């Protein structure tokens, strides 16, 4: 319901500190002898800062008190029977009868003060307060029975460094034991992730390439292994484009929600590499042989809607409402009976576990060789010399 006057500038989302300060000053004015014009103006500003919509009944009350304070008793003709909103507003104002302007002003200030107090006590704590310590490349938070693991290198499009692979494994390990029901992986900034950080190939001392490739294959095996074995529902919230390994492991998630801005790209051949993340097994199963080949062999980039049509993505949301819609959905899911949810996941996954580990091992041994190839080295050099971009 659109209400003029007192609530016409309704704007949820202002910061808690100014809100709390104004609530306090309103509370102080409430205890004084009578509300002044300044208190009234401050209360009008305060209304705009409320985060929680107080509902139509309260908004009508605010409207009526505002009109009574500024214009006195209702003095306009009653709107027609079909003009429902204006009629409700008129009725609320008219119901105040001959209430003196000063009393209406005081009541308005008192009502806003009460609303502000309950609004600030119900506010969500800032994310920094809930952040789990110990991660440099991630932000890990837990709330509403959901643990959120957010990749946090937005300036590098959340490219995965060696440290980041390790931190994701640690965060998953911790989340498997915490009291959360659902675990989410997402990205900070405009990308979900641009996949493996190609700098991982550049830090190798001369003569140590084979050893590093072997270590890389072990790291990758363990990383993908964590997703295969993860015991709780795992949800990918794909906030933007996804590349390489950040796409392939999606076949191991339980739900994949994507913004319509997201794209899905696995350019392994262009990089002289080969599929990982169990995608050589999961993708043909999910989307059929022909579509999987187009992605994994020929590097076809899919839009979010195409990825959804092919079964890789569960649902696509408009970018403008993505976060709101997805988190509302996930909060509802997180209230489902926890043990039943976890047991269902395990019965689905247990049928495939052995096969997935075998596929993971095979993919990694092929990749270990690929990383030593000229094709792979040339592709990496060419990215850093800016000759090539995806
Ligand atoms: C010896 C063996 C050791 C092996 C250890 C391996 C461990 C496991 C390996 C698992 C196998 C995984 C495979 C994959 O994931 S393959 C996919 C790899 N990803 C890419 O090839 C993407 C490369 N990036 C791009 O093409 C573009 O950056 C992109 C299209 C993603 C975005 O382009 P845009 O123009 O919008 O932005 P910029 O290029 O300017 O990017 C901003 C800065 O971020 C840097 N960046 C982005 N992505 C990567 C990346 N994947 N690796 C390294 N750096 C990346 C980019 O260079 C910019 O940096 P600067 O601001 O410093 O220039």
mmCIF file of N, CA and C in Angstrom, residues 200-321:
data_model
loop_
_atom_site.group_PDB
_atom_site.id
_atom_site.type_symbol
_atom_site.label_atom_id
_atom_site.label_comp_id
_atom_site.label_asym_id
_atom_site.label_seq_id
_atom_site.Cartn_x
_atom_site.Cartn_y
_atom_site.Cartn_z
ATOM 1 N N UNK A 200 49.616 -20.431 -10.593
ATOM 2 C CA UNK A 200 50.046 -21.685 -9.950
ATOM 3 C C UNK A 200 51.102 -22.405 -10.789
ATOM 4 N N UNK A 201 51.092 -22.107 -12.110
ATOM 5 C CA UNK A 201 52.069 -22.770 -12.987
ATOM 6 C C UNK A 201 53.373 -21.988 -13.080
ATOM 7 N N UNK A 202 53.363 -20.770 -12.605
ATOM 8 C CA UNK A 202 54.504 -19.879 -12.843
ATOM 9 C C UNK A 202 55.501 -19.874 -11.679
ATOM 10 N N UNK A 203 55.097 -20.446 -10.557
ATOM 11 C CA UNK A 203 55.957 -20.342 -9.371
ATOM 12 C C UNK A 203 56.917 -21.518 -9.219
ATOM 13 N N UNK A 204 57.046 -22.303 -10.284
ATOM 14 C CA UNK A 204 57.847 -23.521 -10.165
ATOM 15 C C UNK A 204 59.318 -23.254 -10.490
ATOM 16 N N UNK A 205 60.240 -23.600 -9.587
ATOM 17 C CA UNK A 205 61.667 -23.405 -9.891
ATOM 18 C C UNK A 205 62.084 -24.300 -11.057
ATOM 19 N N UNK A 206 63.063 -23.856 -11.868
ATOM 20 C CA UNK A 206 63.503 -24.662 -13.011
ATOM 21 C C UNK A 206 63.932 -26.058 -12.553
ATOM 22 N N UNK A 207 63.553 -27.066 -13.339
ATOM 23 C CA UNK A 207 63.942 -28.448 -12.996
ATOM 24 C C UNK A 207 62.995 -29.115 -12.013
ATOM 25 N N UNK A 208 62.044 -28.373 -11.488
ATOM 26 C CA UNK A 208 61.154 -28.969 -10.470
ATOM 27 C C UNK A 208 59.737 -29.184 -11.002
ATOM 28 N N UNK A 209 59.588 -29.017 -12.297
ATOM 29 C CA UNK A 209 58.247 -29.068 -12.887
ATOM 30 C C UNK A 209 57.558 -30.410 -12.629
ATOM 31 N N UNK A 210 58.315 -31.500 -12.787
ATOM 32 C CA UNK A 210 57.676 -32.815 -12.615
ATOM 33 C C UNK A 210 57.217 -33.021 -11.178
ATOM 34 N N UNK A 211 58.073 -32.599 -10.263
ATOM 35 C CA UNK A 211 57.712 -32.748 -8.842
ATOM 36 C C UNK A 211 56.472 -31.895 -8.526
ATOM 37 N N UNK A 212 56.476 -30.664 -9.064
ATOM 38 C CA UNK A 212 55.339 -29.771 -8.799
ATOM 39 C C UNK A 212 54.044 -30.291 -9.409
ATOM 40 N N UNK A 213 54.180 -30.901 -10.607
ATOM 41 C CA UNK A 213 52.988 -31.461 -11.260
ATOM 42 C C UNK A 213 52.421 -32.604 -10.401
ATOM 43 N N UNK A 214 53.341 -33.392 -9.839
ATOM 44 C CA UNK A 214 52.887 -34.507 -8.982
ATOM 45 C C UNK A 214 52.172 -33.950 -7.743
ATOM 46 N N UNK A 215 52.787 -32.919 -7.123
ATOM 47 C CA UNK A 215 52.146 -32.303 -5.943
ATOM 48 C C UNK A 215 50.794 -31.689 -6.306
ATOM 49 N N UNK A 216 50.770 -31.046 -7.494
ATOM 50 C CA UNK A 216 49.514 -30.432 -7.967
ATOM 51 C C UNK A 216 48.416 -31.474 -8.114
ATOM 52 N N UNK A 217 48.807 -32.648 -8.650
ATOM 53 C CA UNK A 217 47.807 -33.719 -8.858
ATOM 54 C C UNK A 217 47.291 -34.254 -7.521
ATOM 55 N N UNK A 218 48.186 -34.294 -6.527
ATOM 56 C CA UNK A 218 47.742 -34.770 -5.194
ATOM 57 C C UNK A 218 46.776 -33.751 -4.580
ATOM 58 N N UNK A 219 47.161 -32.462 -4.710
ATOM 59 C CA UNK A 219 46.289 -31.403 -4.176
ATOM 60 C C UNK A 219 44.901 -31.472 -4.829
ATOM 61 N N UNK A 220 44.908 -31.609 -6.151
ATOM 62 C CA UNK A 220 43.636 -31.640 -6.881
ATOM 63 C C UNK A 220 42.806 -32.869 -6.497
ATOM 64 N N UNK A 221 43.485 -34.015 -6.343
ATOM 65 C CA UNK A 221 42.767 -35.240 -5.944
ATOM 66 C C UNK A 221 42.084 -35.024 -4.582
ATOM 67 N N UNK A 222 42.837 -34.433 -3.651
ATOM 68 C CA UNK A 222 42.272 -34.221 -2.303
ATOM 69 C C UNK A 222 41.129 -33.200 -2.343
ATOM 70 N N UNK A 223 41.351 -32.144 -3.153
ATOM 71 C CA UNK A 223 40.336 -31.082 -3.261
ATOM 72 C C UNK A 223 39.018 -31.668 -3.788
ATOM 73 N N UNK A 224 39.087 -32.355 -4.904
ATOM 74 C CA UNK A 224 37.859 -32.922 -5.495
ATOM 75 C C UNK A 224 37.292 -34.007 -4.571
ATOM 76 N N UNK A 225 38.202 -34.750 -3.920
ATOM 77 C CA UNK A 225 37.770 -35.795 -2.981
ATOM 78 C C UNK A 225 36.887 -35.241 -1.871
ATOM 79 N N UNK A 226 37.214 -34.019 -1.402
ATOM 80 C CA UNK A 226 36.380 -33.391 -0.352
ATOM 81 C C UNK A 226 34.947 -33.185 -0.823
ATOM 82 N N UNK A 227 34.785 -32.827 -2.095
ATOM 83 C CA UNK A 227 33.424 -32.605 -2.624
ATOM 84 C C UNK A 227 32.700 -33.939 -2.808
ATOM 85 N N UNK A 228 33.468 -34.959 -3.220
ATOM 86 C CA UNK A 228 32.835 -36.291 -3.392
ATOM 87 C C UNK A 228 32.303 -36.793 -2.047
ATOM 88 N N UNK A 229 33.123 -36.620 -1.012
ATOM 89 C CA UNK A 229 32.781 -37.209 0.293
ATOM 90 C C UNK A 229 31.946 -36.291 1.175
ATOM 91 N N UNK A 230 31.704 -35.072 0.755
ATOM 92 C CA UNK A 230 31.059 -34.121 1.663
ATOM 93 C C UNK A 230 29.686 -34.637 2.096
ATOM 94 N N UNK A 231 29.443 -34.713 3.412
ATOM 95 C CA UNK A 231 28.250 -35.428 3.887
ATOM 96 C C UNK A 231 26.939 -34.624 3.897
ATOM 97 N N UNK A 232 27.041 -33.284 3.822
ATOM 98 C CA UNK A 232 25.809 -32.476 3.966
ATOM 99 C C UNK A 232 25.408 -31.864 2.619
ATOM 100 N N UNK A 233 24.174 -31.354 2.519
ATOM 101 C CA UNK A 233 23.759 -30.723 1.266
ATOM 102 C C UNK A 233 24.661 -29.545 0.910
ATOM 103 N N UNK A 234 25.134 -29.573 -0.326
ATOM 104 C CA UNK A 234 26.096 -28.575 -0.795
ATOM 105 C C UNK A 234 25.429 -27.772 -1.912
ATOM 106 N N UNK A 235 25.431 -26.456 -1.752
ATOM 107 C CA UNK A 235 24.733 -25.602 -2.720
ATOM 108 C C UNK A 235 25.722 -24.611 -3.317
ATOM 109 N N UNK A 236 25.735 -24.504 -4.646
ATOM 110 C CA UNK A 236 26.563 -23.471 -5.298
ATOM 111 C C UNK A 236 25.660 -22.289 -5.624
ATOM 112 N N UNK A 237 26.057 -21.113 -5.149
ATOM 113 C CA UNK A 237 25.314 -19.881 -5.467
ATOM 114 C C UNK A 237 26.192 -19.118 -6.467
ATOM 115 N N UNK A 238 25.851 -19.263 -7.751
ATOM 116 C CA UNK A 238 26.729 -18.800 -8.828
ATOM 117 C C UNK A 238 26.368 -17.352 -9.163
ATOM 118 N N UNK A 239 27.126 -16.449 -8.558
ATOM 119 C CA UNK A 239 26.818 -15.018 -8.639
ATOM 120 C C UNK A 239 27.295 -14.368 -9.926
ATOM 121 N N UNK A 240 28.091 -15.056 -10.727
ATOM 122 C CA UNK A 240 28.614 -14.468 -11.967
ATOM 123 C C UNK A 240 29.318 -15.555 -12.768
ATOM 124 N N UNK A 241 30.121 -15.153 -13.789
ATOM 125 C CA UNK A 241 30.746 -16.175 -14.632
ATOM 126 C C UNK A 241 31.583 -17.178 -13.840
ATOM 127 N N UNK A 242 31.594 -18.407 -14.334
ATOM 128 C CA UNK A 242 32.364 -19.489 -13.700
ATOM 129 C C UNK A 242 33.199 -20.153 -14.788
ATOM 130 N N UNK A 243 34.453 -20.463 -14.442
ATOM 131 C CA UNK A 243 35.388 -21.017 -15.428
ATOM 132 C C UNK A 243 36.097 -22.239 -14.832
ATOM 133 N N UNK A 244 36.460 -23.181 -15.705
ATOM 134 C CA UNK A 244 37.352 -24.285 -15.346
ATOM 135 C C UNK A 244 36.840 -25.136 -14.206
ATOM 136 N N UNK A 245 37.723 -25.324 -13.216
ATOM 137 C CA UNK A 245 37.382 -26.243 -12.119
ATOM 138 C C UNK A 245 36.175 -25.777 -11.309
ATOM 139 N N UNK A 246 35.907 -24.461 -11.312
ATOM 140 C CA UNK A 246 34.731 -23.992 -10.557
ATOM 141 C C UNK A 246 33.441 -24.463 -11.233
ATOM 142 N N UNK A 247 33.547 -24.830 -12.527
ATOM 143 C CA UNK A 247 32.376 -25.366 -13.242
ATOM 144 C C UNK A 247 32.320 -26.891 -13.105
ATOM 145 N N UNK A 248 33.483 -27.533 -13.283
ATOM 146 C CA UNK A 248 33.445 -29.005 -13.335
ATOM 147 C C UNK A 248 32.943 -29.614 -12.029
ATOM 148 N N UNK A 249 33.332 -29.004 -10.890
ATOM 149 C CA UNK A 249 32.905 -29.618 -9.617
ATOM 150 C C UNK A 249 31.404 -29.431 -9.350
ATOM 151 N N UNK A 250 30.738 -28.618 -10.178
ATOM 152 C CA UNK A 250 29.293 -28.427 -9.948
ATOM 153 C C UNK A 250 28.518 -29.737 -10.068
ATOM 154 N N UNK A 251 29.067 -30.671 -10.839
ATOM 155 C CA UNK A 251 28.425 -31.991 -10.964
ATOM 156 C C UNK A 251 28.411 -32.747 -9.641
ATOM 157 N N UNK A 252 29.165 -32.241 -8.648
ATOM 158 C CA UNK A 252 29.207 -32.907 -7.337
ATOM 159 C C UNK A 252 28.358 -32.170 -6.295
ATOM 160 N N UNK A 253 27.708 -31.076 -6.697
ATOM 161 C CA UNK A 253 26.848 -30.314 -5.775
ATOM 162 C C UNK A 253 25.426 -30.881 -5.801
ATOM 163 N N UNK A 254 24.660 -30.511 -4.771
ATOM 164 C CA UNK A 254 23.266 -30.971 -4.708
ATOM 165 C C UNK A 254 22.308 -29.978 -5.359
ATOM 166 N N UNK A 255 22.621 -28.682 -5.228
ATOM 167 C CA UNK A 255 21.811 -27.644 -5.883
ATOM 168 C C UNK A 255 22.757 -26.620 -6.484
ATOM 169 N N UNK A 256 22.408 -26.109 -7.659
ATOM 170 C CA UNK A 256 23.207 -25.054 -8.277
ATOM 171 C C UNK A 256 22.249 -23.934 -8.683
ATOM 172 N N UNK A 257 22.313 -22.804 -7.953
ATOM 173 C CA UNK A 257 21.468 -21.658 -8.284
ATOM 174 C C UNK A 257 22.336 -20.621 -8.979
ATOM 175 N N UNK A 258 21.844 -20.100 -10.105
ATOM 176 C CA UNK A 258 22.682 -19.172 -10.879
ATOM 177 C C UNK A 258 21.956 -17.869 -11.174
ATOM 178 N N UNK A 259 22.733 -16.792 -11.123
ATOM 179 C CA UNK A 259 22.229 -15.501 -11.610
ATOM 180 C C UNK A 259 22.165 -15.597 -13.136
ATOM 181 N N UNK A 260 21.256 -14.828 -13.754
ATOM 182 C CA UNK A 260 21.187 -14.891 -15.218
ATOM 183 C C UNK A 260 22.392 -14.203 -15.872
ATOM 184 N N UNK A 261 23.279 -13.635 -15.048
ATOM 185 C CA UNK A 261 24.523 -13.042 -15.549
ATOM 186 C C UNK A 261 25.652 -14.079 -15.621
ATOM 187 N N UNK A 262 25.422 -15.227 -14.999
ATOM 188 C CA UNK A 262 26.481 -16.249 -14.940
ATOM 189 C C UNK A 262 26.674 -16.908 -16.298
ATOM 190 N N UNK A 263 27.922 -17.358 -16.540
ATOM 191 C CA UNK A 263 28.212 -18.209 -17.706
ATOM 192 C C UNK A 263 29.043 -19.387 -17.195
ATOM 193 N N UNK A 264 29.119 -20.423 -18.009
ATOM 194 C CA UNK A 264 29.789 -21.664 -17.581
ATOM 195 C C UNK A 264 30.750 -22.077 -18.685
ATOM 196 N N UNK A 265 32.041 -22.082 -18.371
ATOM 197 C CA UNK A 265 33.055 -22.224 -19.415
ATOM 198 C C UNK A 265 34.148 -23.183 -18.961
ATOM 199 N N UNK A 266 34.427 -24.189 -19.771
ATOM 200 C CA UNK A 266 35.484 -25.162 -19.433
ATOM 201 C C UNK A 266 36.449 -25.268 -20.628
ATOM 202 N N UNK A 267 37.336 -24.295 -20.759
ATOM 203 C CA UNK A 267 38.178 -24.228 -21.973
ATOM 204 C C UNK A 267 39.447 -25.076 -21.866
ATOM 205 N N UNK A 268 39.291 -26.356 -21.493
ATOM 206 C CA UNK A 268 40.479 -27.170 -21.203
ATOM 207 C C UNK A 268 41.362 -27.374 -22.427
ATOM 208 N N UNK A 269 40.748 -27.628 -23.575
ATOM 209 C CA UNK A 269 41.547 -27.874 -24.782
ATOM 210 C C UNK A 269 42.352 -26.630 -25.137
ATOM 211 N N UNK A 270 41.734 -25.451 -25.030
ATOM 212 C CA UNK A 270 42.435 -24.196 -25.332
ATOM 213 C C UNK A 270 43.657 -24.032 -24.437
ATOM 214 N N UNK A 271 43.569 -24.607 -23.229
ATOM 215 C CA UNK A 271 44.660 -24.459 -22.254
ATOM 216 C C UNK A 271 45.615 -25.649 -22.295
ATOM 217 N N UNK A 272 45.447 -26.528 -23.268
ATOM 218 C CA UNK A 272 46.303 -27.711 -23.366
ATOM 219 C C UNK A 272 46.068 -28.670 -22.211
ATOM 220 N N UNK A 273 44.899 -28.593 -21.581
ATOM 221 C CA UNK A 273 44.637 -29.444 -20.412
ATOM 222 C C UNK A 273 43.487 -30.425 -20.695
ATOM 223 N N UNK A 274 43.003 -31.056 -19.668
ATOM 224 C CA UNK A 274 41.931 -32.045 -19.826
ATOM 225 C C UNK A 274 40.972 -31.922 -18.642
ATOM 226 N N UNK A 275 39.767 -32.490 -18.777
ATOM 227 C CA UNK A 275 38.742 -32.295 -17.734
ATOM 228 C C UNK A 275 39.125 -32.859 -16.376
ATOM 229 N N UNK A 276 38.658 -32.186 -15.339
ATOM 230 C CA UNK A 276 38.843 -32.673 -13.953
ATOM 231 C C UNK A 276 37.541 -32.507 -13.179
ATOM 232 N N UNK A 277 37.617 -32.620 -11.866
ATOM 233 C CA UNK A 277 36.423 -32.424 -11.023
ATOM 234 C C UNK A 277 35.373 -33.507 -11.239
ATOM 235 N N UNK A 278 35.806 -34.666 -11.821
ATOM 236 C CA UNK A 278 34.897 -35.779 -12.158
ATOM 237 C C UNK A 278 33.957 -35.437 -13.307
ATOM 238 N N UNK A 279 34.233 -34.325 -14.009
ATOM 239 C CA UNK A 279 33.311 -33.908 -15.067
ATOM 240 C C UNK A 279 33.305 -34.874 -16.250
ATOM 241 N N UNK A 280 34.417 -35.638 -16.438
ATOM 242 C CA UNK A 280 34.409 -36.582 -17.571
ATOM 243 C C UNK A 280 33.347 -37.667 -17.341
ATOM 244 N N UNK A 281 32.929 -37.833 -16.087
ATOM 245 C CA UNK A 281 31.882 -38.805 -15.759
ATOM 246 C C UNK A 281 30.533 -38.101 -15.516
ATOM 247 N N UNK A 282 30.575 -37.004 -14.688
ATOM 248 C CA UNK A 282 29.282 -36.397 -14.300
ATOM 249 C C UNK A 282 28.623 -35.641 -15.478
ATOM 250 N N UNK A 283 29.414 -34.953 -16.298
ATOM 251 C CA UNK A 283 28.782 -34.142 -17.348
ATOM 252 C C UNK A 283 28.013 -34.986 -18.366
ATOM 253 N N UNK A 284 28.636 -36.064 -18.922
ATOM 254 C CA UNK A 284 27.841 -36.889 -19.842
ATOM 255 C C UNK A 284 26.593 -37.466 -19.173
ATOM 256 N N UNK A 285 26.705 -37.775 -17.871
ATOM 257 C CA UNK A 285 25.531 -38.308 -17.152
ATOM 258 C C UNK A 285 24.443 -37.251 -17.033
ATOM 259 N N UNK A 286 24.885 -36.005 -16.748
ATOM 260 C CA UNK A 286 23.918 -34.920 -16.520
ATOM 261 C C UNK A 286 23.284 -34.449 -17.830
ATOM 262 N N UNK A 287 24.139 -34.213 -18.846
ATOM 263 C CA UNK A 287 23.619 -33.524 -20.042
ATOM 264 C C UNK A 287 23.672 -34.364 -21.317
ATOM 265 N N UNK A 288 24.169 -35.592 -21.188
ATOM 266 C CA UNK A 288 24.297 -36.437 -22.384
ATOM 267 C C UNK A 288 25.668 -36.225 -23.032
ATOM 268 N N UNK A 289 26.092 -37.255 -23.783
ATOM 269 C CA UNK A 289 27.426 -37.292 -24.374
ATOM 270 C C UNK A 289 27.704 -36.084 -25.281
ATOM 271 N N UNK A 290 26.747 -35.768 -26.137
ATOM 272 C CA UNK A 290 26.999 -34.762 -27.171
ATOM 273 C C UNK A 290 27.202 -33.378 -26.565
ATOM 274 N N UNK A 291 26.358 -33.021 -25.621
ATOM 275 C CA UNK A 291 26.464 -31.688 -24.999
ATOM 276 C C UNK A 291 27.701 -31.611 -24.106
ATOM 277 N N UNK A 292 28.023 -32.737 -23.441
ATOM 278 C CA UNK A 292 29.213 -32.750 -22.578
ATOM 279 C C UNK A 292 30.466 -32.554 -23.430
ATOM 280 N N UNK A 293 30.501 -33.186 -24.593
ATOM 281 C CA UNK A 293 31.676 -33.065 -25.474
ATOM 282 C C UNK A 293 31.832 -31.618 -25.946
ATOM 283 N N UNK A 294 30.717 -30.995 -26.249
ATOM 284 C CA UNK A 294 30.771 -29.600 -26.721
ATOM 285 C C UNK A 294 31.423 -28.694 -25.666
ATOM 286 N N UNK A 295 31.067 -28.965 -24.409
ATOM 287 C CA UNK A 295 31.655 -28.151 -23.324
ATOM 288 C C UNK A 295 33.084 -28.559 -23.016
ATOM 289 N N UNK A 296 33.283 -29.850 -22.760
ATOM 290 C CA UNK A 296 34.574 -30.298 -22.203
ATOM 291 C C UNK A 296 35.668 -30.427 -23.266
ATOM 292 N N UNK A 297 35.285 -30.742 -24.502
ATOM 293 C CA UNK A 297 36.316 -30.877 -25.552
ATOM 294 C C UNK A 297 36.463 -29.593 -26.358
ATOM 295 N N UNK A 298 35.341 -28.963 -26.684
ATOM 296 C CA UNK A 298 35.410 -27.818 -27.592
ATOM 297 C C UNK A 298 35.277 -26.477 -26.874
ATOM 298 N N UNK A 299 35.139 -26.511 -25.569
ATOM 299 C CA UNK A 299 35.140 -25.278 -24.773
ATOM 300 C C UNK A 299 33.949 -24.379 -25.034
ATOM 301 N N UNK A 300 32.792 -24.952 -25.378
ATOM 302 C CA UNK A 300 31.617 -24.099 -25.596
ATOM 303 C C UNK A 300 31.185 -23.468 -24.273
ATOM 304 N N UNK A 301 31.046 -22.137 -24.293
ATOM 305 C CA UNK A 301 30.608 -21.418 -23.084
ATOM 306 C C UNK A 301 29.075 -21.395 -23.045
ATOM 307 N N UNK A 302 28.497 -21.822 -21.923
ATOM 308 C CA UNK A 302 27.027 -21.827 -21.806
ATOM 309 C C UNK A 302 26.530 -20.622 -21.014
ATOM 310 N N UNK A 303 25.387 -20.098 -21.434
ATOM 311 C CA UNK A 303 24.713 -19.107 -20.591
ATOM 312 C C UNK A 303 24.068 -19.859 -19.423
ATOM 313 N N UNK A 304 23.638 -19.086 -18.415
ATOM 314 C CA UNK A 304 22.986 -19.726 -17.266
ATOM 315 C C UNK A 304 21.746 -20.498 -17.719
ATOM 316 N N UNK A 305 20.996 -19.913 -18.640
ATOM 317 C CA UNK A 305 19.761 -20.584 -19.061
ATOM 318 C C UNK A 305 20.063 -21.875 -19.820
ATOM 319 N N UNK A 306 21.133 -21.833 -20.653
ATOM 320 C CA UNK A 306 21.519 -23.060 -21.370
ATOM 321 C C UNK A 306 21.975 -24.128 -20.375
ATOM 322 N N UNK A 307 22.767 -23.692 -19.380
ATOM 323 C CA UNK A 307 23.260 -24.658 -18.390
ATOM 324 C C UNK A 307 22.091 -25.262 -17.611
ATOM 325 N N UNK A 308 21.047 -24.464 -17.396
ATOM 326 C CA UNK A 308 19.867 -24.952 -16.688
ATOM 327 C C UNK A 308 19.111 -25.956 -17.574
ATOM 328 N N UNK A 309 18.973 -25.592 -18.851
ATOM 329 C CA UNK A 309 18.260 -26.500 -19.769
ATOM 330 C C UNK A 309 18.984 -27.840 -19.865
ATOM 331 N N UNK A 310 20.319 -27.808 -19.682
ATOM 332 C CA UNK A 310 21.084 -29.061 -19.797
ATOM 333 C C UNK A 310 21.256 -29.788 -18.463
ATOM 334 N N UNK A 311 20.667 -29.247 -17.416
ATOM 335 C CA UNK A 311 20.642 -29.975 -16.142
ATOM 336 C C UNK A 311 21.815 -29.708 -15.216
ATOM 337 N N UNK A 312 22.749 -28.834 -15.654
ATOM 338 C CA UNK A 312 23.890 -28.543 -14.776
ATOM 339 C C UNK A 312 23.481 -27.564 -13.677
ATOM 340 N N UNK A 313 22.519 -26.701 -14.003
ATOM 341 C CA UNK A 313 22.037 -25.685 -13.066
ATOM 342 C C UNK A 313 20.618 -26.038 -12.648
ATOM 343 N N UNK A 314 20.332 -25.868 -11.363
ATOM 344 C CA UNK A 314 18.998 -26.193 -10.847
ATOM 345 C C UNK A 314 17.970 -25.137 -11.259
ATOM 346 N N UNK A 315 18.350 -23.855 -11.037
ATOM 347 C CA UNK A 315 17.399 -22.767 -11.343
ATOM 348 C C UNK A 315 18.162 -21.471 -11.584
ATOM 349 N N UNK A 316 17.633 -20.654 -12.486
ATOM 350 C CA UNK A 316 18.246 -19.365 -12.819
ATOM 351 C C UNK A 316 17.340 -18.253 -12.296
ATOM 352 N N UNK A 317 17.954 -17.191 -11.741
ATOM 353 C CA UNK A 317 17.204 -16.063 -11.181
ATOM 354 C C UNK A 317 17.698 -14.769 -11.838
ATOM 355 N N UNK A 318 16.808 -13.780 -11.972
ATOM 356 C CA UNK A 318 17.290 -12.484 -12.497
ATOM 357 C C UNK A 318 18.358 -11.923 -11.559
ATOM 358 N N UNK A 319 19.401 -11.344 -12.135
ATOM 359 C CA UNK A 319 20.503 -10.863 -11.299
ATOM 360 C C UNK A 319 20.023 -9.852 -10.252
ATOM 361 N N UNK A 320 19.019 -9.031 -10.636
ATOM 362 C CA UNK A 320 18.580 -7.967 -9.720
ATOM 363 C C UNK A 320 17.958 -8.524 -8.427
ATOM 364 N N UNK A 321 17.403 -9.720 -8.490
ATOM 365 C CA UNK A 321 16.759 -10.279 -7.288
ATOM 366 C C UNK A 321 17.444 -11.567 -6.820
#
